Tab-separated table of C-alpha atoms in Angstrom:
chain	number	residue	atom	x	y	z
I	1	MET	CA	108.395	3.003	-13.420
I	2	THR	CA	107.452	2.865	-9.758
I	3	TRP	CA	105.335	6.017	-10.195
I	4	ALA	CA	102.923	3.799	-12.148
I	5	VAL	CA	102.644	1.507	-9.116
I	6	VAL	CA	101.782	4.495	-6.918
I	7	ALA	CA	99.251	5.714	-9.484
I	8	ARG	CA	97.621	2.290	-9.721
I	9	LYS	CA	97.351	1.961	-5.940
I	10	ASP	CA	95.970	5.490	-5.659
I	11	PHE	CA	93.314	4.834	-8.283
I	12	ASN	CA	92.364	1.432	-6.866
I	13	ASP	CA	91.954	2.934	-3.392
I	14	ALA	CA	89.680	5.632	-4.810
I	15	ARG	CA	87.732	3.100	-6.853
I	16	ARG	CA	86.693	1.353	-3.665
I	17	SER	CA	85.718	4.594	-1.948
I	18	ARG	CA	82.517	6.578	-2.139
I	19	SER	CA	84.299	9.664	-3.504
I	20	LEU	CA	84.630	8.290	-7.035
I	21	TRP	CA	81.003	7.175	-7.120
I	22	GLY	CA	79.871	10.491	-5.681
I	23	LEU	CA	81.851	12.444	-8.270
I	24	SER	CA	80.541	10.217	-11.039
I	25	ALA	CA	76.948	10.740	-9.967
I	26	ALA	CA	77.399	14.502	-9.532
I	27	PHE	CA	78.983	15.012	-12.932
I	28	LEU	CA	76.514	12.682	-14.634
I	29	VAL	CA	73.596	14.726	-13.278
I	30	LEU	CA	75.328	17.991	-14.215
I	31	ALA	CA	76.121	16.832	-17.747
I	32	LEU	CA	72.663	15.438	-18.438
I	33	LEU	CA	70.983	18.519	-16.978
I	34	PHE	CA	72.888	21.012	-19.108
I	35	ALA	CA	72.713	18.816	-22.202
I	36	GLY	CA	68.955	18.512	-21.687
I	37	LEU	CA	68.583	22.266	-21.300
I	38	TYR	CA	70.475	22.812	-24.545
I	39	ALA	CA	68.613	20.155	-26.518
I	40	PHE	CA	65.049	20.634	-25.258
I	41	VAL	CA	64.818	24.228	-23.980
I	42	PRO	CA	65.785	26.410	-26.966
I	43	GLU	CA	65.113	29.586	-24.970
I	44	VAL	CA	68.251	28.880	-22.933
I	45	THR	CA	70.555	29.593	-25.879
I	46	ALA	CA	70.299	31.720	-28.996
I	47	ASP	CA	71.510	28.942	-31.298
I	48	GLU	CA	69.358	28.682	-34.404
I	49	GLU	CA	70.615	25.162	-35.078
I	50	MET	CA	71.564	22.754	-32.305
I	51	SER	CA	75.022	21.329	-32.931
I	52	THR	CA	77.894	19.621	-31.170
I	53	VAL	CA	79.870	22.874	-31.225
I	54	GLY	CA	76.983	24.754	-29.614
I	55	LEU	CA	76.490	22.070	-26.978
I	56	MET	CA	80.181	21.917	-26.073
I	57	THR	CA	80.382	25.713	-25.889
I	58	PHE	CA	77.338	25.708	-23.613
I	59	LEU	CA	78.839	23.010	-21.391
I	60	ALA	CA	82.415	24.296	-21.181
I	61	ALA	CA	81.920	26.809	-18.334
I	62	PRO	CA	80.027	24.505	-15.922
I	63	ILE	CA	82.465	21.678	-16.684
I	64	ALA	CA	85.393	23.992	-15.923
I	65	LEU	CA	83.942	24.935	-12.536
I	66	PHE	CA	83.138	21.319	-11.678
I	67	VAL	CA	86.651	20.146	-12.553
I	68	ALA	CA	88.236	22.942	-10.510
I	69	VAL	CA	86.204	22.197	-7.363
I	70	ALA	CA	86.399	18.410	-7.740
I	71	SER	CA	90.180	18.557	-8.264
I	72	LEU	CA	90.566	20.380	-4.968
I	73	VAL	CA	88.439	17.809	-3.138
I	74	VAL	CA	90.299	14.868	-4.670
I	75	ALA	CA	93.861	16.226	-4.453
I	76	TYR	CA	94.369	18.460	-1.433
I	77	LYS	CA	95.206	15.564	0.927
I	78	SER	CA	97.006	13.459	-1.674
I	79	VAL	CA	100.549	14.080	-0.389
I	80	ALA	CA	100.066	16.208	2.730
I	81	GLY	CA	97.626	13.719	4.239
I	82	GLU	CA	100.090	10.839	4.018
I	83	ALA	CA	102.954	13.003	5.274
I	84	GLU	CA	100.872	14.077	8.272
I	85	SER	CA	99.624	10.595	9.141
I	86	GLY	CA	102.986	8.897	8.643
I	87	SER	CA	101.763	6.544	5.925
I	88	GLY	CA	103.945	8.451	3.502
I	89	ASN	CA	107.011	7.058	5.282
I	90	LEU	CA	105.736	3.534	4.686
I	91	LEU	CA	105.278	4.348	1.010
I	92	LEU	CA	108.793	5.749	0.781
I	93	GLY	CA	110.088	2.646	2.562
I	94	LEU	CA	109.224	0.745	-0.593
I	95	PRO	CA	111.325	1.257	-3.730
I	96	HIS	CA	109.646	4.611	-4.477
I	97	THR	CA	111.358	7.983	-4.647
I	98	ARG	CA	109.585	11.168	-3.651
I	99	ARG	CA	109.362	12.052	-7.320
I	100	ASP	CA	107.584	8.745	-7.927
I	101	VAL	CA	105.113	9.565	-5.166
I	102	VAL	CA	104.271	13.030	-6.499
I	103	LEU	CA	104.019	11.925	-10.132
I	104	GLY	CA	102.034	8.819	-9.196
I	105	LYS	CA	99.599	10.920	-7.165
I	106	VAL	CA	99.024	13.245	-10.130
I	107	VAL	CA	98.340	10.379	-12.526
I	108	GLY	CA	96.227	8.370	-10.074
I	109	ARG	CA	94.091	11.290	-8.919
I	110	SER	CA	93.692	12.515	-12.504
I	111	LEU	CA	92.274	9.112	-13.447
I	112	VAL	CA	89.928	9.321	-10.469
I	113	LEU	CA	88.425	12.532	-11.869
I	114	ALA	CA	88.763	11.611	-15.540
I	115	VAL	CA	86.483	8.588	-15.102
I	116	PRO	CA	83.346	10.518	-14.037
I	117	VAL	CA	83.997	13.232	-16.628
I	118	LEU	CA	84.273	10.658	-19.405
I	119	VAL	CA	81.184	8.822	-18.122
I	120	GLY	CA	79.247	12.085	-18.232
I	121	LEU	CA	80.427	12.947	-21.733
I	122	VAL	CA	79.509	9.497	-23.022
I	123	ALA	CA	76.108	9.582	-21.294
I	124	MET	CA	75.347	12.901	-22.979
I	125	LEU	CA	75.414	11.159	-26.336
I	126	ALA	CA	71.973	9.766	-25.554
I	127	ILE	CA	70.548	13.284	-25.249
I	128	VAL	CA	72.497	14.407	-28.317
I	129	PHE	CA	70.781	11.800	-30.447
I	130	VAL	CA	67.327	12.006	-28.819
I	131	GLY	CA	67.390	15.798	-29.041
I	132	GLU	CA	68.362	15.713	-32.692
I	133	VAL	CA	71.506	17.744	-32.132
I	134	THR	CA	73.723	17.810	-35.215
I	135	PHE	CA	76.538	15.482	-34.149
I	136	SER	CA	80.216	15.726	-35.028
I	137	ALA	CA	82.347	12.907	-33.622
I	138	ALA	CA	85.560	14.834	-34.309
I	139	ASP	CA	84.403	17.892	-32.333
I	140	TYR	CA	83.198	15.672	-29.497
I	141	VAL	CA	86.529	13.846	-29.280
I	142	LEU	CA	88.560	17.072	-29.465
I	143	PHE	CA	86.465	18.608	-26.702
I	144	GLY	CA	87.021	15.499	-24.601
I	145	LEU	CA	90.793	15.617	-25.139
I	146	VAL	CA	91.081	19.288	-24.147
I	147	THR	CA	88.910	18.582	-21.101
I	148	MET	CA	91.166	15.681	-20.079
I	149	LEU	CA	94.157	18.023	-20.353
I	150	PHE	CA	92.313	20.487	-18.113
I	151	VAL	CA	91.663	17.715	-15.567
I	152	LEU	CA	95.363	16.812	-15.566
I	153	VAL	CA	96.413	20.460	-15.176
I	154	TYR	CA	94.172	21.225	-12.229
I	155	MET	CA	95.055	17.932	-10.544
I	156	ALA	CA	98.772	18.676	-10.925
I	157	PHE	CA	98.125	22.167	-9.541
I	158	PHE	CA	96.455	20.930	-6.348
I	159	VAL	CA	98.808	17.965	-5.884
I	160	GLY	CA	101.644	20.502	-6.111
I	161	ILE	CA	100.029	22.521	-3.315
I	162	SER	CA	99.539	19.352	-1.250
I	163	ALA	CA	103.173	18.364	-1.755
I	164	SER	CA	104.375	21.769	-0.593
I	165	THR	CA	103.277	21.201	3.020
I	166	THR	CA	103.005	18.379	5.552
I	167	SER	CA	99.793	19.732	7.075
I	168	THR	CA	96.391	18.867	5.609
I	169	ALA	CA	94.887	21.961	7.236
I	170	ARG	CA	97.459	24.178	5.519
I	171	ALA	CA	97.020	22.311	2.230
I	172	ALA	CA	93.250	22.791	2.428
I	173	THR	CA	93.610	26.490	3.246
I	174	LEU	CA	96.055	27.150	0.411
I	175	SER	CA	93.971	25.129	-2.045
I	176	VAL	CA	90.708	26.889	-1.189
I	177	LEU	CA	92.414	30.289	-1.314
I	178	ALA	CA	93.887	29.488	-4.737
I	179	LEU	CA	90.513	28.271	-6.007
I	180	VAL	CA	88.682	31.376	-4.809
I	181	ILE	CA	91.243	33.704	-6.373
I	182	LEU	CA	91.462	31.898	-9.711
I	183	GLU	CA	87.800	30.981	-10.172
I	184	PHE	CA	85.831	33.700	-8.405
I	185	ALA	CA	87.969	36.780	-7.729
I	186	TRP	CA	90.317	36.964	-10.715
I	187	ASP	CA	88.158	39.471	-12.623
I	188	VAL	CA	89.366	42.119	-10.198
I	189	VAL	CA	93.033	41.542	-11.114
I	190	PRO	CA	93.083	42.745	-14.762
I	191	ILE	CA	90.730	45.652	-13.987
I	192	GLY	CA	92.852	46.624	-10.979
I	193	ALA	CA	96.057	46.419	-13.002
I	194	TRP	CA	94.486	48.567	-15.721
I	195	PHE	CA	93.406	51.107	-13.086
I	196	VAL	CA	96.926	51.268	-11.596
I	197	ALA	CA	98.600	51.492	-15.023
I	198	ASN	CA	96.285	54.395	-15.878
I	199	GLY	CA	97.662	56.415	-12.967
I	200	PHE	CA	94.987	55.364	-10.460
I	201	VAL	CA	92.360	56.930	-12.710
I	202	VAL	CA	89.382	54.994	-14.043
I	203	PRO	CA	90.318	54.093	-17.646
I	204	PRO	CA	88.065	55.643	-20.283
I	205	GLY	CA	85.615	53.100	-21.583
I	206	LEU	CA	85.922	50.785	-18.565
I	207	PHE	CA	82.188	50.857	-17.866
I	208	SER	CA	80.987	51.548	-21.392
I	209	GLY	CA	81.921	48.186	-22.868
I	210	ALA	CA	84.914	49.482	-24.831
I	211	ALA	CA	87.585	46.977	-25.822
I	212	MET	CA	90.272	46.571	-23.173
I	213	PRO	CA	93.984	46.774	-24.088
I	214	ASP	CA	95.587	43.529	-25.222
I	215	TRP	CA	97.709	43.191	-22.092
I	216	VAL	CA	94.601	43.515	-19.890
I	217	ALA	CA	92.847	40.862	-21.991
I	218	PHE	CA	95.914	38.645	-21.513
I	219	LEU	CA	95.640	38.973	-17.727
I	220	ALA	CA	91.927	38.168	-17.957
I	221	ASN	CA	92.752	34.951	-19.831
I	222	MET	CA	95.398	33.820	-17.352
I	223	PRO	CA	93.376	31.590	-14.941
I	224	PRO	CA	93.264	27.894	-15.856
I	225	SER	CA	89.520	27.947	-16.558
I	226	SER	CA	89.823	30.969	-18.850
I	227	ALA	CA	92.679	29.318	-20.727
I	228	TYR	CA	90.592	26.142	-21.001
I	229	LEU	CA	87.559	27.994	-22.364
I	230	ASN	CA	89.733	29.866	-24.855
I	231	SER	CA	91.333	26.591	-25.981
I	232	VAL	CA	87.943	24.910	-26.358
I	233	GLY	CA	86.743	27.796	-28.510
I	234	GLY	CA	89.755	27.438	-30.794
I	235	VAL	CA	89.447	23.665	-31.052
I	236	LEU	CA	85.735	23.743	-31.851
I	237	THR	CA	86.003	26.530	-34.429
I	238	GLY	CA	89.088	25.020	-36.045
I	239	SER	CA	91.145	28.199	-35.618
I	240	MET	CA	93.858	28.283	-32.951
I	241	SER	CA	95.531	31.491	-34.100
I	242	GLY	CA	92.853	34.127	-33.450
I	243	ALA	CA	92.790	37.658	-34.790
I	244	GLY	CA	94.774	39.421	-32.062
I	245	PRO	CA	98.374	39.159	-30.846
I	246	TRP	CA	99.941	35.746	-30.385
I	247	TYR	CA	99.611	35.813	-26.595
I	248	LEU	CA	95.817	36.013	-26.950
I	249	SER	CA	95.632	33.110	-29.390
I	250	GLN	CA	93.984	29.805	-28.556
I	251	TRP	CA	97.176	27.822	-29.032
I	252	PHE	CA	98.942	29.996	-26.462
I	253	SER	CA	96.124	29.246	-24.021
I	254	LEU	CA	97.277	25.616	-24.193
I	255	VAL	CA	100.744	26.820	-23.161
I	256	VAL	CA	99.198	28.760	-20.262
I	257	LEU	CA	97.373	25.601	-19.184
I	258	ALA	CA	100.617	23.627	-19.265
I	259	VAL	CA	102.364	26.264	-17.124
I	260	TRP	CA	99.594	26.103	-14.498
I	261	GLY	CA	100.133	22.370	-14.248
I	262	ILE	CA	103.924	22.212	-14.374
I	263	VAL	CA	105.112	25.142	-12.232
I	264	PRO	CA	103.093	24.451	-9.031
I	265	LEU	CA	103.886	20.742	-9.338
I	266	VAL	CA	107.622	21.376	-9.645
I	267	VAL	CA	107.595	23.823	-6.715
I	268	GLY	CA	105.588	21.383	-4.611
I	269	TYR	CA	107.924	18.511	-5.461
I	270	LEU	CA	111.030	20.547	-4.570
I	271	ARG	CA	109.539	21.452	-1.188
I	272	TYR	CA	108.433	17.863	-0.593
I	273	ASN	CA	111.867	16.590	-1.572
I	274	ARG	CA	113.489	18.795	1.070
I	275	ALA	CA	110.892	18.138	3.787
I	276	ASP	CA	111.873	16.219	6.900
I	277	LEU	CA	109.287	13.452	7.134
């Protein structure tokens, strides 16, 4: 398993760098800030009783944005940077295949981001107990597991982009463009598709808060963060089926997450495998 050697080296290199400590500090501050707001500023939420489910629901959106941005920062140079500098050739001169390199980068960089996220989640326990939030260990662990899956998915996504090119500038451009579309501009996509499907006429009820068609709701739930938030909701409420069609269910959001991680990684690996280094 030479991919494990690559992953270990990647993580050890990051452990000695300032990036891991910076990410740890940033997420720790973010986690404690939002946990403190939930526990000690009741006006922030409408929860009548503070609970683990309420806290995790409150934290899910900022955690999703942090993971998305941090994954880009950690991963965009993972493969492209070594290919551009020539150090990738030295790595491949050892008994590592290109598949080992890509897989090892995903695992190593995922651990780099998983550490600060886990540190933040553990540190929040202090506020949970001080703030007298009703604590459920099972809900806390399930939330942590889904969040770790989300970390792995976004890391695989950006490593896949990095592996698809030998230029760090191009990898950075593609990664930032993907992040902007998926995290900030995606709301336009389902509304635009609904507008086009309605014959380029504004759909009735679009601005009145009426329920959108199921297929439009499916498009709205397609980005990784939306799939993560939907999955978290299902895990914390104990219902993964939902009331609508199967493709809007929480369990299917886990499938969507898996697709976001696997497809870009496979495409990136295939391009990297054919690249002339």
